[in-house]
């Protein structure tokens, strides 16, 4: 839940980098909240029509998290050393969404890139204040 709240705290921060865990935990909690609100809409009779699955609560939530969703997706692309404009690949019918999932699931660039410092640097390189060795497979120098 902390990852979800951290994204909301950075409501419109489009610069910097977001690691995979931050992005996917936000997506997971957002999906769970949307499903719960959809059920509440149906139970409370707040859906738009008798055969419509969306309602007022789900719409308000969707609008509330629209900017943080875009911001964390852009920061995720920055972590893979891509421009934030890559999120527009979602606009390509059918294949765009799948392509974006593949890009978002890739490992971020180790070390600093043009978009900022590595958000996993402390884990990868055993930064100051961390106990124990760095993760296996990453250079320690």
PDB file of C-alpha atoms in Angstrom:
ATOM      1  CA  UNK A   1       0.000   0.000   0.000  1.00  0.00           C
ATOM      2  CA  UNK A   2       2.975   2.304   0.628  1.00  0.00           C
ATOM      3  CA  UNK A   3       3.943   2.171  -3.063  1.00  0.00           C
ATOM      4  CA  UNK A   4       0.412   3.304  -4.014  1.00  0.00           C
ATOM      5  CA  UNK A   5       0.495   6.214  -1.575  1.00  0.00           C
ATOM      6  CA  UNK A   6       3.967   7.258  -2.736  1.00  0.00           C
ATOM      7  CA  UNK A   7       2.677   7.595  -6.302  1.00  0.00           C
ATOM      8  CA  UNK A   8      -0.252   9.702  -5.088  1.00  0.00           C
ATOM      9  CA  UNK A   9       2.172  11.942  -3.164  1.00  0.00           C
ATOM     10  CA  UNK A  10       3.971  12.582  -6.464  1.00  0.00           C
ATOM     11  CA  UNK A  11       0.609  13.549  -8.021  1.00  0.00           C
ATOM     12  CA  UNK A  12       1.958  15.396 -11.067  1.00  0.00           C
ATOM     13  CA  UNK A  13       5.688  14.678 -10.943  1.00  0.00           C
ATOM     14  CA  UNK A  14       6.574  13.749 -14.512  1.00  0.00           C
ATOM     15  CA  UNK A  15      10.354  13.935 -14.087  1.00  0.00           C
ATOM     16  CA  UNK A  16      12.592  11.335 -12.530  1.00  0.00           C
ATOM     17  CA  UNK A  17      12.341   7.565 -12.550  1.00  0.00           C
ATOM     18  CA  UNK A  18       9.933   4.958 -11.156  1.00  0.00           C
ATOM     19  CA  UNK A  19      11.097   1.436 -10.540  1.00  0.00           C
ATOM     20  CA  UNK A  20       9.066  -1.582 -11.645  1.00  0.00           C
ATOM     21  CA  UNK A  21       7.751  -2.327  -8.183  1.00  0.00           C
ATOM     22  CA  UNK A  22       6.415   1.218  -7.753  1.00  0.00           C
ATOM     23  CA  UNK A  23       4.611   1.116 -11.104  1.00  0.00           C
ATOM     24  CA  UNK A  24       3.125  -2.369 -10.860  1.00  0.00           C
ATOM     25  CA  UNK A  25       2.017  -2.002  -7.230  1.00  0.00           C
ATOM     26  CA  UNK A  26       0.212   1.213  -8.202  1.00  0.00           C
ATOM     27  CA  UNK A  27      -1.467  -0.582 -11.114  1.00  0.00           C
ATOM     28  CA  UNK A  28      -2.456  -3.506  -8.859  1.00  0.00           C
ATOM     29  CA  UNK A  29      -3.976  -1.349  -6.100  1.00  0.00           C
ATOM     30  CA  UNK A  30      -5.711   0.856  -8.671  1.00  0.00           C
ATOM     31  CA  UNK A  31      -7.321  -2.194 -10.293  1.00  0.00           C
ATOM     32  CA  UNK A  32      -8.450  -3.562  -6.926  1.00  0.00           C
ATOM     33  CA  UNK A  33      -9.944  -0.212  -5.903  1.00  0.00           C
ATOM     34  CA  UNK A  34     -11.706   0.082  -9.294  1.00  0.00           C
ATOM     35  CA  UNK A  35     -13.254  -3.366  -8.931  1.00  0.00           C
ATOM     36  CA  UNK A  36     -14.462  -2.596  -5.410  1.00  0.00           C
ATOM     37  CA  UNK A  37     -15.938   0.725  -6.535  1.00  0.00           C
ATOM     38  CA  UNK A  38     -17.625  -0.970  -9.499  1.00  0.00           C
ATOM     39  CA  UNK A  39     -19.276  -3.441  -7.129  1.00  0.00           C
ATOM     40  CA  UNK A  40     -20.335  -0.587  -4.833  1.00  0.00           C
ATOM     41  CA  UNK A  41     -21.772   1.299  -7.799  1.00  0.00           C
ATOM     42  CA  UNK A  42     -23.918  -1.701  -8.678  1.00  0.00           C
ATOM     43  CA  UNK A  43     -25.030  -2.378  -5.092  1.00  0.00           C
ATOM     44  CA  UNK A  44     -25.893   1.257  -4.418  1.00  0.00           C
ATOM     45  CA  UNK A  45     -27.542   1.725  -7.814  1.00  0.00           C
ATOM     46  CA  UNK A  46     -25.063   4.393  -8.913  1.00  0.00           C
ATOM     47  CA  UNK A  47     -24.246   2.853 -12.299  1.00  0.00           C
ATOM     48  CA  UNK A  48     -25.249   4.808 -15.381  1.00  0.00           C
ATOM     49  CA  UNK A  49     -27.749   2.287 -16.711  1.00  0.00           C
ATOM     50  CA  UNK A  50     -29.136  -1.139 -15.859  1.00  0.00           C
ATOM     51  CA  UNK A  51     -26.699  -2.897 -18.196  1.00  0.00           C
ATOM     52  CA  UNK A  52     -23.746  -0.557 -17.611  1.00  0.00           C
ATOM     53  CA  UNK A  53     -20.881  -1.825 -15.463  1.00  0.00           C
ATOM     54  CA  UNK A  54     -19.422   1.593 -14.614  1.00  0.00           C
ATOM     55  CA  UNK A  55     -20.897   4.177 -12.311  1.00  0.00           C
ATOM     56  CA  UNK A  56     -20.303   7.425 -10.497  1.00  0.00           C
ATOM     57  CA  UNK A  57     -17.854   6.202  -7.843  1.00  0.00           C
ATOM     58  CA  UNK A  58     -15.671   4.437 -10.392  1.00  0.00           C
ATOM     59  CA  UNK A  59     -15.714   7.479 -12.685  1.00  0.00           C
ATOM     60  CA  UNK A  60     -14.751   9.880  -9.891  1.00  0.00           C
ATOM     61  CA  UNK A  61     -11.917   7.568  -8.831  1.00  0.00           C
ATOM     62  CA  UNK A  62     -10.720   7.218 -12.430  1.00  0.00           C
ATOM     63  CA  UNK A  63     -10.570  10.978 -12.853  1.00  0.00           C
ATOM     64  CA  UNK A  64      -8.818  11.395  -9.486  1.00  0.00           C
ATOM     65  CA  UNK A  65      -5.984   9.006 -10.393  1.00  0.00           C
ATOM     66  CA  UNK A  66      -5.691   9.972 -14.059  1.00  0.00           C
ATOM     67  CA  UNK A  67      -2.735  12.355 -13.614  1.00  0.00           C
ATOM     68  CA  UNK A  68      -0.831  10.112 -11.152  1.00  0.00           C
ATOM     69  CA  UNK A  69      -1.314   7.175 -13.543  1.00  0.00           C
ATOM     70  CA  UNK A  70       0.135   9.130 -16.444  1.00  0.00           C
ATOM     71  CA  UNK A  71       2.962  10.489 -14.278  1.00  0.00           C
ATOM     72  CA  UNK A  72       4.045   7.084 -12.943  1.00  0.00           C
ATOM     73  CA  UNK A  73       3.891   5.586 -16.462  1.00  0.00           C
ATOM     74  CA  UNK A  74       6.141   8.367 -17.772  1.00  0.00           C
ATOM     75  CA  UNK A  75       8.568   7.891 -14.868  1.00  0.00           C
ATOM     76  CA  UNK A  76       8.547   4.131 -15.588  1.00  0.00           C
ATOM     77  CA  UNK A  77       9.558   4.802 -19.204  1.00  0.00           C
ATOM     78  CA  UNK A  78      12.298   7.119 -17.910  1.00  0.00           C
ATOM     79  CA  UNK A  79      13.645   4.267 -15.769  1.00  0.00           C
ATOM     80  CA  UNK A  80      14.084   2.170 -18.919  1.00  0.00           C
ATOM     81  CA  UNK A  81      15.890   5.141 -20.533  1.00  0.00           C
ATOM     82  CA  UNK A  82      13.004   5.964 -22.874  1.00  0.00           C
ATOM     83  CA  UNK A  83      11.146   9.202 -23.418  1.00  0.00           C
ATOM     84  CA  UNK A  84       7.823   9.607 -21.625  1.00  0.00           C
ATOM     85  CA  UNK A  85       6.203   9.942 -25.028  1.00  0.00           C
ATOM     86  CA  UNK A  86       6.397   6.138 -25.290  1.00  0.00           C
ATOM     87  CA  UNK A  87       3.188   5.932 -23.236  1.00  0.00           C
ATOM     88  CA  UNK A  88       1.370   7.058 -26.381  1.00  0.00           C
ATOM     89  CA  UNK A  89       2.067   3.610 -27.814  1.00  0.00           C
ATOM     90  CA  UNK A  90      -1.103   2.601 -25.932  1.00  0.00           C
ATOM     91  CA  UNK A  91      -3.069   4.434 -28.630  1.00  0.00           C
ATOM     92  CA  UNK A  92      -2.187   1.814 -31.242  1.00  0.00           C
ATOM     93  CA  UNK A  93      -5.169  -0.572 -31.352  1.00  0.00           C
ATOM     94  CA  UNK A  94      -4.632  -4.128 -30.055  1.00  0.00           C
ATOM     95  CA  UNK A  95      -0.834  -4.316 -30.094  1.00  0.00           C
ATOM     96  CA  UNK A  96      -0.045  -0.982 -28.405  1.00  0.00           C
ATOM     97  CA  UNK A  97      -1.216  -2.051 -24.959  1.00  0.00           C
ATOM     98  CA  UNK A  98       0.750  -5.305 -25.137  1.00  0.00           C
ATOM     99  CA  UNK A  99       3.858  -3.463 -26.328  1.00  0.00           C
ATOM    100  CA  UNK A 100       3.570  -1.002 -23.428  1.00  0.00           C
ATOM    101  CA  UNK A 101       3.275  -3.859 -20.920  1.00  0.00           C
ATOM    102  CA  UNK A 102       6.491  -5.352 -22.308  1.00  0.00           C
ATOM    103  CA  UNK A 103       8.269  -1.982 -22.028  1.00  0.00           C
ATOM    104  CA  UNK A 104       6.993  -1.374 -18.489  1.00  0.00           C
ATOM    105  CA  UNK A 105       8.038  -4.866 -17.388  1.00  0.00           C
ATOM    106  CA  UNK A 106      11.659  -4.431 -18.480  1.00  0.00           C
ATOM    107  CA  UNK A 107      14.426  -3.914 -15.945  1.00  0.00           C
ATOM    108  CA  UNK A 108      15.380  -0.287 -15.433  1.00  0.00           C
ATOM    109  CA  UNK A 109      18.752   1.084 -16.451  1.00  0.00           C
ATOM    110  CA  UNK A 110      21.370   0.342 -13.800  1.00  0.00           C
ATOM    111  CA  UNK A 111      23.029   3.523 -12.588  1.00  0.00           C
ATOM    112  CA  UNK A 112      22.211   7.064 -13.540  1.00  0.00           C
ATOM    113  CA  UNK A 113      20.680   7.820 -16.929  1.00  0.00           C
ATOM    114  CA  UNK A 114      19.563  11.049 -18.621  1.00  0.00           C
ATOM    115  CA  UNK A 115      16.377  11.144 -16.495  1.00  0.00           C
ATOM    116  CA  UNK A 116      18.007  10.971 -13.084  1.00  0.00           C
ATOM    117  CA  UNK A 117      19.604   8.692 -10.510  1.00  0.00           C
ATOM    118  CA  UNK A 118      18.793   5.006 -10.233  1.00  0.00           C
ATOM    119  CA  UNK A 119      15.884   4.464  -7.795  1.00  0.00           C
ATOM    120  CA  UNK A 120      17.288   1.008  -6.952  1.00  0.00           C
ATOM    121  CA  UNK A 121      20.858   2.228  -6.438  1.00  0.00           C
ATOM    122  CA  UNK A 122      20.885   1.482  -2.712  1.00  0.00           C
ATOM    123  CA  UNK A 123      19.838  -2.117  -3.363  1.00  0.00           C
ATOM    124  CA  UNK A 124      22.060  -2.611  -6.393  1.00  0.00           C
ATOM    125  CA  UNK A 125      25.251  -1.034  -5.186  1.00  0.00           C
ATOM    126  CA  UNK A 126      24.928  -1.197  -1.399  1.00  0.00           C
ATOM    127  CA  UNK A 127      24.564   2.550  -0.887  1.00  0.00           C
ATOM    128  CA  UNK A 128      25.230   4.396   2.366  1.00  0.00           C
ATOM    129  CA  UNK A 129      23.257   3.146   5.323  1.00  0.00           C
ATOM    130  CA  UNK A 130      22.442  -0.235   3.786  1.00  0.00           C
ATOM    131  CA  UNK A 131      23.541  -3.440   5.404  1.00  0.00           C
ATOM    132  CA  UNK A 132      24.687  -6.450   3.470  1.00  0.00           C
ATOM    133  CA  UNK A 133      26.006  -7.006  -0.035  1.00  0.00           C
ATOM    134  CA  UNK A 134      24.460  -5.763  -3.246  1.00  0.00           C
ATOM    135  CA  UNK A 135      22.014  -7.913  -5.182  1.00  0.00           C
ATOM    136  CA  UNK A 136      23.668 -10.734  -7.135  1.00  0.00           C
ATOM    137  CA  UNK A 137      24.319 -10.005 -10.780  1.00  0.00           C
ATOM    138  CA  UNK A 138      25.012  -6.292 -10.368  1.00  0.00           C
ATOM    139  CA  UNK A 139      28.429  -4.695 -10.246  1.00  0.00           C
ATOM    140  CA  UNK A 140      29.542  -3.378  -6.868  1.00  0.00           C
ATOM    141  CA  UNK A 141      31.893  -0.716  -8.225  1.00  0.00           C
TER     142      UNK A 141
END
